[in-house]
JSON list of C-alpha atoms in Angstrom, two decimals:
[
{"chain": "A", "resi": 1, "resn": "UNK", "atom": "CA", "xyz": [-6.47, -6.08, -15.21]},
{"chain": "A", "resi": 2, "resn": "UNK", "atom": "CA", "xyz": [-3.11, -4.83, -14.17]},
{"chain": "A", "resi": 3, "resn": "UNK", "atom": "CA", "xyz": [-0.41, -7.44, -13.13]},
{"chain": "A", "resi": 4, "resn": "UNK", "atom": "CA", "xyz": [3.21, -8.33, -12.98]},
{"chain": "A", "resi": 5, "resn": "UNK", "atom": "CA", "xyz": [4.61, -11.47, -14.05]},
{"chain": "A", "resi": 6, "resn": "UNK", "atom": "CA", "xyz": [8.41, -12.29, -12.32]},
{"chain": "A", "resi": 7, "resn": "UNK", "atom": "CA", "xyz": [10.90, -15.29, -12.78]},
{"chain": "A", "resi": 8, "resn": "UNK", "atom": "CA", "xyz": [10.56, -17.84, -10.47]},
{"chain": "A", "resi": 9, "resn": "UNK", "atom": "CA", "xyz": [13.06, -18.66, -7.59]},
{"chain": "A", "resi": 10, "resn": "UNK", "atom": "CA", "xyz": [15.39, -19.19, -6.38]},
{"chain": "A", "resi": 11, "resn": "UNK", "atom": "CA", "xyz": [18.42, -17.65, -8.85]},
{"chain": "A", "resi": 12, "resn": "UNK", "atom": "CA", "xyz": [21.46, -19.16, -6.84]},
{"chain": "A", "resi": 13, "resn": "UNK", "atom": "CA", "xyz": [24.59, -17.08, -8.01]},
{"chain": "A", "resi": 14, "resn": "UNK", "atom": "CA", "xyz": [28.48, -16.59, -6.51]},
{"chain": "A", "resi": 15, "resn": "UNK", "atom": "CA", "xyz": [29.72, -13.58, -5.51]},
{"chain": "A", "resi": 16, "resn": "UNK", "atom": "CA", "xyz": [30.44, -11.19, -8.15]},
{"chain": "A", "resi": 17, "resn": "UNK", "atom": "CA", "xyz": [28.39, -12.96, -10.91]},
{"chain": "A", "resi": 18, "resn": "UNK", "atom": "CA", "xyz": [25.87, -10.90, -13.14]},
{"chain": "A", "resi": 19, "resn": "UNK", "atom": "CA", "xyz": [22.77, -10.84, -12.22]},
{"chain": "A", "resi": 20, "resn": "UNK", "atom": "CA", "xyz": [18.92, -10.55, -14.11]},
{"chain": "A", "resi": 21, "resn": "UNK", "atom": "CA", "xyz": [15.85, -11.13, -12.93]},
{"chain": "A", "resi": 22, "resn": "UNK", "atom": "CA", "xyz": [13.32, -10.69, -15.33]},
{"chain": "A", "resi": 23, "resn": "UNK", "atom": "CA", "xyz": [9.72, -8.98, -14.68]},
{"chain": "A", "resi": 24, "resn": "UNK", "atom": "CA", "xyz": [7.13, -8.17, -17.28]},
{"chain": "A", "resi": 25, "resn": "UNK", "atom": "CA", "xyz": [3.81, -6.21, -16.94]},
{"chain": "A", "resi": 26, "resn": "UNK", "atom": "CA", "xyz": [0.30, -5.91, -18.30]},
{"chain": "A", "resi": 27, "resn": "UNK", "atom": "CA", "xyz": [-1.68, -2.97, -17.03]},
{"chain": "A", "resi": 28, "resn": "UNK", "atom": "CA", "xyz": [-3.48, -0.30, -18.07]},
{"chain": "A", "resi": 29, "resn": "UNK", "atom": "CA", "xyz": [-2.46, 3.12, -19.29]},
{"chain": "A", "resi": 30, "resn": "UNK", "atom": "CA", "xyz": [1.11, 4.42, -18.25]},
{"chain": "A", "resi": 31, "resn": "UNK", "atom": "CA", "xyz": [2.11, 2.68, -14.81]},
{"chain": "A", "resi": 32, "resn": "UNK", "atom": "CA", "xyz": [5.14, 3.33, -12.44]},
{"chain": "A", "resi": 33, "resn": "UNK", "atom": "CA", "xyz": [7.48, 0.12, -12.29]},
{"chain": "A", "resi": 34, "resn": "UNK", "atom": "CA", "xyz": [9.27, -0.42, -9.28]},
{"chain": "A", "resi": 35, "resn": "UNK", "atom": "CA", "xyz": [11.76, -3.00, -7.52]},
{"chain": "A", "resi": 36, "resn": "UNK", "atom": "CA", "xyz": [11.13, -3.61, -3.76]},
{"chain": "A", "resi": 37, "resn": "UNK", "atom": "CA", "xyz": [13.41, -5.49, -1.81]},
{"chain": "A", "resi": 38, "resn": "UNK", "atom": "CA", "xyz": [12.65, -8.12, 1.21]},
{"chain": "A", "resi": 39, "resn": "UNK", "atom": "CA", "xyz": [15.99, -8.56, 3.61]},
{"chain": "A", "resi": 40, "resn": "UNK", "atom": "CA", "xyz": [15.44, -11.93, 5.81]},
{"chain": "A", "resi": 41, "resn": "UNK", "atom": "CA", "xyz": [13.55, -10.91, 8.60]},
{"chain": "A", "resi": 42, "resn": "UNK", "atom": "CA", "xyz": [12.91, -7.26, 7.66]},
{"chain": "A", "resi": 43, "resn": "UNK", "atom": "CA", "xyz": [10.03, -5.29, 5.45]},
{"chain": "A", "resi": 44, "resn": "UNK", "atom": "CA", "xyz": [10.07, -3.66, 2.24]},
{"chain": "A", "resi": 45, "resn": "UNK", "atom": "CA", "xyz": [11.71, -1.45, 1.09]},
{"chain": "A", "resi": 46, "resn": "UNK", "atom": "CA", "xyz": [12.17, 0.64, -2.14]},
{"chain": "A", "resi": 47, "resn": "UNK", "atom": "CA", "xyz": [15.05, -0.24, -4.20]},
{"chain": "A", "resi": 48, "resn": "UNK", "atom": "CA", "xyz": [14.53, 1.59, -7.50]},
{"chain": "A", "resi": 49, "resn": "UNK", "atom": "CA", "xyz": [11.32, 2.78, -9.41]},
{"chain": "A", "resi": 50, "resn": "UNK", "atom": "CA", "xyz": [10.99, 4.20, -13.38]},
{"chain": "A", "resi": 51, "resn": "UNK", "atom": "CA", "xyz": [7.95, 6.61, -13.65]},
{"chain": "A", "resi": 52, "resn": "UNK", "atom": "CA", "xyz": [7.78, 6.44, -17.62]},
{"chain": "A", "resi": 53, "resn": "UNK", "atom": "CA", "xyz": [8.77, 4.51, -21.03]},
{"chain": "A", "resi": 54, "resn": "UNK", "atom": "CA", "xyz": [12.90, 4.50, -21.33]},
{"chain": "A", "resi": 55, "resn": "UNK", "atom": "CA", "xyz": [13.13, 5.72, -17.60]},
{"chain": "A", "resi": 56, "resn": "UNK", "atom": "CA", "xyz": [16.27, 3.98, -15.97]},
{"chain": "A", "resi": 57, "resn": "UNK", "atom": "CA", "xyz": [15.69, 3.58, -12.50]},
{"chain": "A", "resi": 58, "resn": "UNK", "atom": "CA", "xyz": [19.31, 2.53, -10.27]},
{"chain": "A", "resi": 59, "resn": "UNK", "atom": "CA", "xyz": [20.36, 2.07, -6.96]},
{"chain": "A", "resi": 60, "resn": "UNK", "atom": "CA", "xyz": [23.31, -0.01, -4.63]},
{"chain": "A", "resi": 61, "resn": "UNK", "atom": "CA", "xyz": [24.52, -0.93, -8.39]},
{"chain": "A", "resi": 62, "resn": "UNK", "atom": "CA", "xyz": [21.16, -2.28, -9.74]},
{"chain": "A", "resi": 63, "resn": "UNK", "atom": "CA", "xyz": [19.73, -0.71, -12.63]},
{"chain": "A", "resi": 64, "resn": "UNK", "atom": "CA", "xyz": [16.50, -1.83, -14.45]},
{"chain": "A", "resi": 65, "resn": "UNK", "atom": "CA", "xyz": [14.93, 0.20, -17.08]},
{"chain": "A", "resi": 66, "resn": "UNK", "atom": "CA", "xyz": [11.28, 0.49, -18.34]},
{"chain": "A", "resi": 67, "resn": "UNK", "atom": "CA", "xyz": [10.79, -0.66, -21.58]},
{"chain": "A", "resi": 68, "resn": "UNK", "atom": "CA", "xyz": [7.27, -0.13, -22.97]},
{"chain": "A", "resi": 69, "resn": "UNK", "atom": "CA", "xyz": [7.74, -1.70, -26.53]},
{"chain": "A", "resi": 70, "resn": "UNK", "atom": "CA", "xyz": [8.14, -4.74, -24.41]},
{"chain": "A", "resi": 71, "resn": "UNK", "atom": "CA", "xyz": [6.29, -3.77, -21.17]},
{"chain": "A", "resi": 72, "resn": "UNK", "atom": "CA", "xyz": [9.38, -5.39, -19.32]},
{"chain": "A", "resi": 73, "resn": "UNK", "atom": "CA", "xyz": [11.50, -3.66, -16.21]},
{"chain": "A", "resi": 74, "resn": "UNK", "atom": "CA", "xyz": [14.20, -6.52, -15.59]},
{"chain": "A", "resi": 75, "resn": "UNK", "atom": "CA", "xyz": [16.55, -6.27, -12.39]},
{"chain": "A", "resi": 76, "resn": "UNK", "atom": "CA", "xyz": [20.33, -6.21, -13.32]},
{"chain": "A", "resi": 77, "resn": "UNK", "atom": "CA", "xyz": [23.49, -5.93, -11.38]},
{"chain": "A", "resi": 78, "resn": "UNK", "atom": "CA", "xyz": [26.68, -6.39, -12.93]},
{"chain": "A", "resi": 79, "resn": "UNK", "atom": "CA", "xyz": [28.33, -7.92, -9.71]},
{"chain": "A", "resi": 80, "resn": "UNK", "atom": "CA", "xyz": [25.99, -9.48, -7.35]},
{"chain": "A", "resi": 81, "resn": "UNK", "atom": "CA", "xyz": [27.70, -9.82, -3.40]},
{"chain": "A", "resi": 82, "resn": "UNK", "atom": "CA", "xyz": [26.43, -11.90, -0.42]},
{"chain": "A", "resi": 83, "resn": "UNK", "atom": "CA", "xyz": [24.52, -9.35, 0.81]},
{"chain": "A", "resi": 84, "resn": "UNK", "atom": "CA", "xyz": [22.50, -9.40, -1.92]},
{"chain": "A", "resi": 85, "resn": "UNK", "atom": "CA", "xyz": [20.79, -12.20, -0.88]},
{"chain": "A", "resi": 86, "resn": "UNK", "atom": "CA", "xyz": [17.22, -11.23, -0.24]},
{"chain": "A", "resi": 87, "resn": "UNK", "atom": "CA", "xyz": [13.85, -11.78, -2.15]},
{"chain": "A", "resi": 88, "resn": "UNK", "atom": "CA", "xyz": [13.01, -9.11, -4.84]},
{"chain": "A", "resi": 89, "resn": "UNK", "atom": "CA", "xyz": [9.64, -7.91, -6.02]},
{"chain": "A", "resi": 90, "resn": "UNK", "atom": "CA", "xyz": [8.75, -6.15, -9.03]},
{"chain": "A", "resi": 91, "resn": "UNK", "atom": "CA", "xyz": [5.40, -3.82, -8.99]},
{"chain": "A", "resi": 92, "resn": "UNK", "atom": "CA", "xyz": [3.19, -1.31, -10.70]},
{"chain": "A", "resi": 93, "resn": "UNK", "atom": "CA", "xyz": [1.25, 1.46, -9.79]},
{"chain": "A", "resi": 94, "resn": "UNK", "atom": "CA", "xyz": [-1.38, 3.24, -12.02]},
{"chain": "A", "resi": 95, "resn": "UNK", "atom": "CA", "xyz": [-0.24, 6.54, -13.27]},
{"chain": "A", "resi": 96, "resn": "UNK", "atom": "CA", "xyz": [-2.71, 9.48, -14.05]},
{"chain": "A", "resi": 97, "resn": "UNK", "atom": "CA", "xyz": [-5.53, 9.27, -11.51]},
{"chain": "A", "resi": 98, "resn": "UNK", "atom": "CA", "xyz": [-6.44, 7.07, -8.78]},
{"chain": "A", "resi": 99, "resn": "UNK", "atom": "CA", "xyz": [-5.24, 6.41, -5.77]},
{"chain": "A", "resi": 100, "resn": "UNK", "atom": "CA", "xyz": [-1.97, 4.34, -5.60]},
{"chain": "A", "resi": 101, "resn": "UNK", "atom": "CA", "xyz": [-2.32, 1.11, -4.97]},
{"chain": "A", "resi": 102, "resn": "UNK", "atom": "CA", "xyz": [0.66, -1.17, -5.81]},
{"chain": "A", "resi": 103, "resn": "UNK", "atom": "CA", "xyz": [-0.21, -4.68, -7.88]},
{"chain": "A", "resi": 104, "resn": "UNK", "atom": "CA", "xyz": [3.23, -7.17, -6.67]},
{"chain": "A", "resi": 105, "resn": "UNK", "atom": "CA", "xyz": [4.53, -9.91, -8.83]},
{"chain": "A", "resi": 106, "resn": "UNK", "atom": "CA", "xyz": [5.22, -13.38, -6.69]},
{"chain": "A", "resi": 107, "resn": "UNK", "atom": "CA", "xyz": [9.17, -12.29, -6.08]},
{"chain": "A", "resi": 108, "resn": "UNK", "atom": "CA", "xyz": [12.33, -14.07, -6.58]},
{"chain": "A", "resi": 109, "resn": "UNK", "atom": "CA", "xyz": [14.43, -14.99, -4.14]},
{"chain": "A", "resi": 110, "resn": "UNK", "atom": "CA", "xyz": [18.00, -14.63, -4.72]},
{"chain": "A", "resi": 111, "resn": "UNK", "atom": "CA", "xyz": [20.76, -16.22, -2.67]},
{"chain": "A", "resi": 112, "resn": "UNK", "atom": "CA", "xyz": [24.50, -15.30, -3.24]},
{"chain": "A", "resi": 113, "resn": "UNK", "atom": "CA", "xyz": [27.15, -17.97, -2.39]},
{"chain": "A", "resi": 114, "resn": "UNK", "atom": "CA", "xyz": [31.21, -16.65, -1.55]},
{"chain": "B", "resi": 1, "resn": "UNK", "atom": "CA", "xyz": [12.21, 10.49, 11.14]},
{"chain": "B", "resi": 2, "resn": "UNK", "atom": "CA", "xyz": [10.99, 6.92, 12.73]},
{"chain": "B", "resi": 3, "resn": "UNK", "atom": "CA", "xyz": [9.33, 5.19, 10.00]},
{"chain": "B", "resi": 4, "resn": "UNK", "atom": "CA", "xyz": [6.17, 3.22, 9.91]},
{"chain": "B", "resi": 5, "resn": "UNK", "atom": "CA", "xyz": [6.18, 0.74, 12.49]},
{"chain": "B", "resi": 6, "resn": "UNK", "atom": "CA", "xyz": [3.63, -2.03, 13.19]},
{"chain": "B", "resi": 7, "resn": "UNK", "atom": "CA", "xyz": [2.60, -3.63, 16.34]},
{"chain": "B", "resi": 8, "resn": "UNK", "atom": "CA", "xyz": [2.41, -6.69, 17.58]},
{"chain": "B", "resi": 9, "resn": "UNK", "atom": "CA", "xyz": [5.16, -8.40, 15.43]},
{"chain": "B", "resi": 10, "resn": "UNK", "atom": "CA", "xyz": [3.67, -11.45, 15.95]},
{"chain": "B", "resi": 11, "resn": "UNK", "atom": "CA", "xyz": [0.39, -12.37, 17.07]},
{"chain": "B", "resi": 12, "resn": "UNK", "atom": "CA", "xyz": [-0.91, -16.31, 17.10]},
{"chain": "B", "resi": 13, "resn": "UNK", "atom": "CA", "xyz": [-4.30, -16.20, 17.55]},
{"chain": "B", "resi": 14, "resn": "UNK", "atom": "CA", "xyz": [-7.02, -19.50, 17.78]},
{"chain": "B", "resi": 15, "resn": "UNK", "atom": "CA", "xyz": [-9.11, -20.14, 15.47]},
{"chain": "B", "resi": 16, "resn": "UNK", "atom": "CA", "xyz": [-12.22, -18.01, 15.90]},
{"chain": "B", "resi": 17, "resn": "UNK", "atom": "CA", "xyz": [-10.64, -15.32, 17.97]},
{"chain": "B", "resi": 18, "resn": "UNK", "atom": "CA", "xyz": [-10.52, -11.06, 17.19]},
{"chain": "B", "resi": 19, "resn": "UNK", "atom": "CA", "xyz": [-7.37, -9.86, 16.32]},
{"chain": "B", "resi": 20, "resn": "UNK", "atom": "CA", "xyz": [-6.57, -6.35, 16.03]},
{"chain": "B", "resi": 21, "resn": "UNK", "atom": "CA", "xyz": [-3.54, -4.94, 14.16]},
{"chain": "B", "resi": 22, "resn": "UNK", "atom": "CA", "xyz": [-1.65, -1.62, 14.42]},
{"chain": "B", "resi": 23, "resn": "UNK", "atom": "CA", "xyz": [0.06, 0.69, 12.08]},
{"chain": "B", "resi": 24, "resn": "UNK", "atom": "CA", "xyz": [1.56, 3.84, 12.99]},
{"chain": "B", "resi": 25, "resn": "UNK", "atom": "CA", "xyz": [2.64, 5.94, 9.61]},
{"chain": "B", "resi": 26, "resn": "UNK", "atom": "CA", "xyz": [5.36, 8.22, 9.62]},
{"chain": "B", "resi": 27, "resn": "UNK", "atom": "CA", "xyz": [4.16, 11.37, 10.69]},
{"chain": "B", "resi": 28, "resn": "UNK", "atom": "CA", "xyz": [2.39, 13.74, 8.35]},
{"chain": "B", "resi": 29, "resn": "UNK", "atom": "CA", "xyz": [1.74, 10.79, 5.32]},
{"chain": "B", "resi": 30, "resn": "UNK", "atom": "CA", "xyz": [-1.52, 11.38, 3.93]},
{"chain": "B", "resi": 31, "resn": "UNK", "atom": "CA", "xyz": [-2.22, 8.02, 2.28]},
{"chain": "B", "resi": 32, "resn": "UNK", "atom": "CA", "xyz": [-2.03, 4.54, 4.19]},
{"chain": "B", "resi": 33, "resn": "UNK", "atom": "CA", "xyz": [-1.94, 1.08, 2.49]},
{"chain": "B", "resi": 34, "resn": "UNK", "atom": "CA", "xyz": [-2.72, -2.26, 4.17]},
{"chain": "B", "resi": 35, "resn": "UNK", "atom": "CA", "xyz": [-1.30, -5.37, 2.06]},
{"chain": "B", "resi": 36, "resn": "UNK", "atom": "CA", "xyz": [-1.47, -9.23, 2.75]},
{"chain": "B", "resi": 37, "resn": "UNK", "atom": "CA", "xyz": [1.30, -11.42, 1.90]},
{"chain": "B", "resi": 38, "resn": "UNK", "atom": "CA", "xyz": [0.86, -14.72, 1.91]},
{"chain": "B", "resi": 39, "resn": "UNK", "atom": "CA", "xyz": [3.57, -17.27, 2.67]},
{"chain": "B", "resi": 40, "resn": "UNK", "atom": "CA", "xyz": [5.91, -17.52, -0.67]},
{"chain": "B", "resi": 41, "resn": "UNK", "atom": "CA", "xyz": [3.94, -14.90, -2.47]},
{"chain": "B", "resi": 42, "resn": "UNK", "atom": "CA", "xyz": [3.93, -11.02, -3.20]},
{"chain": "B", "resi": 43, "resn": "UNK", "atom": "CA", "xyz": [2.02, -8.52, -1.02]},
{"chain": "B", "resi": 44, "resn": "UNK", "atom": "CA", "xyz": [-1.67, -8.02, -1.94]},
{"chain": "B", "resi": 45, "resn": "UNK", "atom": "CA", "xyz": [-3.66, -5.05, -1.14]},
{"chain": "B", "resi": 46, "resn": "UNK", "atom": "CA", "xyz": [-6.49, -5.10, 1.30]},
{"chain": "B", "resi": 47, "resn": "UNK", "atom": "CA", "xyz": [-7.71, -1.13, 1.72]},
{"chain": "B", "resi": 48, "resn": "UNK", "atom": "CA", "xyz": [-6.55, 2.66, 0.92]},
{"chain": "B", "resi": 49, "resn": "UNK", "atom": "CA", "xyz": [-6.77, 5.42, 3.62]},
{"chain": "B", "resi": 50, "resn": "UNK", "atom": "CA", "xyz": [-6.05, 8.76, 2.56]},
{"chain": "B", "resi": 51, "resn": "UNK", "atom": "CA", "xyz": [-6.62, 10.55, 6.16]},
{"chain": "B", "resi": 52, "resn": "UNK", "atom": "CA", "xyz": [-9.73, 9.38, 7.61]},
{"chain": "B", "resi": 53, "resn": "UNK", "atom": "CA", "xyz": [-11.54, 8.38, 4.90]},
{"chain": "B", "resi": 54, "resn": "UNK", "atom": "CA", "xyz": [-11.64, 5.29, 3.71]},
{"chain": "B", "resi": 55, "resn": "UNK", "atom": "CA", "xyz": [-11.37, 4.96, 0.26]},
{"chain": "B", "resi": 56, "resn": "UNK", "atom": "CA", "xyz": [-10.92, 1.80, -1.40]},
{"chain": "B", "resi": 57, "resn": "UNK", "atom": "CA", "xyz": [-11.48, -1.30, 0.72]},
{"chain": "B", "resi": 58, "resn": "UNK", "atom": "CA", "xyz": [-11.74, -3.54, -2.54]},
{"chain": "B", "resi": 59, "resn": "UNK", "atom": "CA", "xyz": [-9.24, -5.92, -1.29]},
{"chain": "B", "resi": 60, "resn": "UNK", "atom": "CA", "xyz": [-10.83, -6.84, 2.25]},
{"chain": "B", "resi": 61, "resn": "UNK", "atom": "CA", "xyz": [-11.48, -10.42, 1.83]},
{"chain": "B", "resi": 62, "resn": "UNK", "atom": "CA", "xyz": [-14.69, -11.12, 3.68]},
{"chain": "B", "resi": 63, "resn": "UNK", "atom": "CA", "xyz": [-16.89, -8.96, 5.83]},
{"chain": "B", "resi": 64, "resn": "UNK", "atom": "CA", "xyz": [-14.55, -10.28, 8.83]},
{"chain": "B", "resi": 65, "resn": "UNK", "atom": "CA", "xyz": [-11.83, -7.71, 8.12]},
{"chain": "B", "resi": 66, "resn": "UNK", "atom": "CA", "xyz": [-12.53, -4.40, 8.62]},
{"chain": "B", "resi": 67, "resn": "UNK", "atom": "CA", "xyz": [-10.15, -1.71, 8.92]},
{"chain": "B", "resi": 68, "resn": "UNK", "atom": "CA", "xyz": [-10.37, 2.12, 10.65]},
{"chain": "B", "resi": 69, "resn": "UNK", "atom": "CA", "xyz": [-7.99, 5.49, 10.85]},
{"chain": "B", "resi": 70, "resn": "UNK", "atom": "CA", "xyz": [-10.24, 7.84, 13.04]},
{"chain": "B", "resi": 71, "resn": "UNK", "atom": "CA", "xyz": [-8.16, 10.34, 13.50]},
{"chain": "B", "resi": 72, "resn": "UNK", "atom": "CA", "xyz": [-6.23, 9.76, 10.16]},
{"chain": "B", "resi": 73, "resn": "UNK", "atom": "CA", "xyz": [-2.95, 8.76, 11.42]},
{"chain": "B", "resi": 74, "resn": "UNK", "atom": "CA", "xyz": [-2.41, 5.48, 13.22]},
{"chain": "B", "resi": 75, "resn": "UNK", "atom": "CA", "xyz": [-4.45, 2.69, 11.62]},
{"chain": "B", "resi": 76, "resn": "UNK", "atom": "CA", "xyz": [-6.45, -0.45, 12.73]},
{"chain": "B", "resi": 77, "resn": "UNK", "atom": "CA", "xyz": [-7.00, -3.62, 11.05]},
{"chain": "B", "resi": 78, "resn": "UNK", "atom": "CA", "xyz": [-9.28, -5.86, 12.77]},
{"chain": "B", "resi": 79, "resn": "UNK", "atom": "CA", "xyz": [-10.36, -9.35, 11.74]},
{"chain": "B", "resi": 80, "resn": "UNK", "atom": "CA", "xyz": [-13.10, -11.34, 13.65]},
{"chain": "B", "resi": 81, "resn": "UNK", "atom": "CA", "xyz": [-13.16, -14.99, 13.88]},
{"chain": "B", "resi": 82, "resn": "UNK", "atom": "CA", "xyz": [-9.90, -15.39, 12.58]},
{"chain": "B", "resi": 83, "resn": "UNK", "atom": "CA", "xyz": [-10.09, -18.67, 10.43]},
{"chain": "B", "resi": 84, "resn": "UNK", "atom": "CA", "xyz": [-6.64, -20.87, 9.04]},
{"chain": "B", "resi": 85, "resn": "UNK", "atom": "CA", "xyz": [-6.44, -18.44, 5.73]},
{"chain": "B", "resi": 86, "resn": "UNK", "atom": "CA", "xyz": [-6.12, -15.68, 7.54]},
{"chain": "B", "resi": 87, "resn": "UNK", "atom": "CA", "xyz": [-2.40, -16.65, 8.41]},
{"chain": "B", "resi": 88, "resn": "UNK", "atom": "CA", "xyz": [-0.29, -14.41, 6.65]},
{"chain": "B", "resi": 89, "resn": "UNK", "atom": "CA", "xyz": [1.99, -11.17, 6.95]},
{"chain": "B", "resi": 90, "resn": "UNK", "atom": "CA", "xyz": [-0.12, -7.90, 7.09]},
{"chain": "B", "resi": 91, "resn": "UNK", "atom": "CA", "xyz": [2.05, -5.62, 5.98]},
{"chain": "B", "resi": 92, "resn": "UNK", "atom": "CA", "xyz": [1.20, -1.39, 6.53]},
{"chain": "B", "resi": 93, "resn": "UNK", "atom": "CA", "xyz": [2.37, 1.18, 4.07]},
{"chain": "B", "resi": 94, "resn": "UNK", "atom": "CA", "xyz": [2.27, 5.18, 3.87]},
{"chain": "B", "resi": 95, "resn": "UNK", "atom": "CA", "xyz": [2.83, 7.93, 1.38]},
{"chain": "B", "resi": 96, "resn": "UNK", "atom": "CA", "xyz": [3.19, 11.59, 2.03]},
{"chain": "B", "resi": 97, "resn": "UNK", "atom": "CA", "xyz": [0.87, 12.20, -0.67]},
{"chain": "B", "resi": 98, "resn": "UNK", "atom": "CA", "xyz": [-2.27, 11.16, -2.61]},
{"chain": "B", "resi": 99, "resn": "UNK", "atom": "CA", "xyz": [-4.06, 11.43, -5.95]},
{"chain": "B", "resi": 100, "resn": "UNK", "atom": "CA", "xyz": [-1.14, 12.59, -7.12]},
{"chain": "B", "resi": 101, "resn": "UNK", "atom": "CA", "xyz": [2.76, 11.47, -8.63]},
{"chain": "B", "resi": 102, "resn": "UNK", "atom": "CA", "xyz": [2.18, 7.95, -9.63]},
{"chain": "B", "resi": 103, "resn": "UNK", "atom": "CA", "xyz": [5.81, 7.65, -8.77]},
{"chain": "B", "resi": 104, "resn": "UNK", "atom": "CA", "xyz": [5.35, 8.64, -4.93]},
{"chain": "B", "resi": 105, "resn": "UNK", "atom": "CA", "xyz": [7.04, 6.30, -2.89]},
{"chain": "B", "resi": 106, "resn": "UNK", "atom": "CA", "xyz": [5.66, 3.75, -0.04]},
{"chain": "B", "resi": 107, "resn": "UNK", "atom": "CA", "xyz": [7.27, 2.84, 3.12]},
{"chain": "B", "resi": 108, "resn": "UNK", "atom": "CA", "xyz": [6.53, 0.06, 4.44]},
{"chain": "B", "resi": 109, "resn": "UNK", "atom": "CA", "xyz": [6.31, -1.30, 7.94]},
{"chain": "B", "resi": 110, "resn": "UNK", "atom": "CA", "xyz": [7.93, -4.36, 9.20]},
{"chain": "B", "resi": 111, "resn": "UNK", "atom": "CA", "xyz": [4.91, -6.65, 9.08]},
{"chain": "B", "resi": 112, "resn": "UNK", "atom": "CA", "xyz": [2.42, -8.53, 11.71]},
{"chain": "B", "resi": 113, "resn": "UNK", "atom": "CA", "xyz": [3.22, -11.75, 11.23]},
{"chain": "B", "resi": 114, "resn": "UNK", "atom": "CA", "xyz": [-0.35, -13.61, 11.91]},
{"chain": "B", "resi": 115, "resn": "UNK", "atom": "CA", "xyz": [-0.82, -17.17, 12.78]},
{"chain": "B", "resi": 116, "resn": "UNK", "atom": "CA", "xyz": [-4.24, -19.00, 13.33]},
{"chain": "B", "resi": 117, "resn": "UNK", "atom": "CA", "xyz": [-4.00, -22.55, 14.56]}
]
């Protein structure tokens, strides 16, 4: 079956470090990979998605980029800031036909120190 | 526009009790998504709408959770005899399309934060 597979939590960095969190996939046919982010006390919401192989997705300085070869779409950001802190959540939705259900890794909580 | 918003934000309910959950979609989204998130883990879906019809209900734990969109806009997710595992986040998501895009995006609502004791 589909899934997604994230590093565990919590990735404690200081301010302007680089930041990766990795995600990898196993799914069926050609999914879309996407990054949702999880402010304290708020809902989802889309940070980036990649629709096909080689597709960079980016947003507020993160990038991640689907890489079929190693069915992988890791979270980077060169210079992480305090308002980063939040939990992340990589996902996949089928691609082709079917409705569009979303299959969520566990997330990764990331907490950004001055 | 307003996005999707959810009502209550909090319920605690006793053990055994109905509870009854609201979504409201942003307006003219064809497609509505009902997750679960557990404490510490990712959202997991419970049942598609795309209008009134539901579609895929495949994720509906037990035969106590049962959801409806009558008029195919605001949504209802109701679960009877609400037992300790029930506790959770129930999160409501919409698209403005279906069937089609992979790649379409979903909002998401705040959450109903759900507590049986």
């Amino acid at each position: 079956g589909n899934s997604v597979t994230q590093m565990e939590g919590p990735v404690t960095l200081s301010e302007e470090a680089f930041l990766t969190i990795n995600c990898t996939y196993t799914a069926t046919g050609y999914p879309s990979l996407f990054w949702y982010v999880q402010y304290p006390g708020e809902g989802l919401q889309l940070l980036l998605k990649a629709t096909k192989a080689d597709d960079k997705g980016s947003n507020k300085g993160f990038e991640a980029t689907y890489r079929k070869e190693t069915t992988s779409f890791h979270l980077e950001k060169g210079s992480v800031q305090v308002s980063d802190s939040a939990v992340y959540f990589c996902a996949l939705r089928r691609g082709n036909t079917g409705f569009q259900k979303l299959v969520f890794g566990t997330g990764t909580r990331l907490l950004v120190s001055p | 526009g307003a996005g999707v918003s959810q009502s209550p934000r909090y319920k605690v309910a006793k053990r055994g009790q109905d509870v009854a959950l609201r979504c409201d979609p942003i307006s003219g989204h064809v497609s509505l998504f009902w997750y679960q998130q557990a404490l510490g883990q990712g959202p997991e879906f419970l049942t598609y709408f795309q209008n009134e019809a539901q579609l895929d209900k495949s994720g509906l734990p037990s035969d106590r959770f049962f959801a409806e969109r009558p008029e195919g806009s605001v949504s209802t997710l109701k679960i009877q005899r609400t037992q300790q595992e029930d506790s959770a986040v129930y999160l409501c998501a919409s698209s403005r399309i279906s069937g089609q895009g992979a790649g379409e995006t979903q909002y998401f609502g705040p959450g109903t934060r759900l507590l049986v004791l």
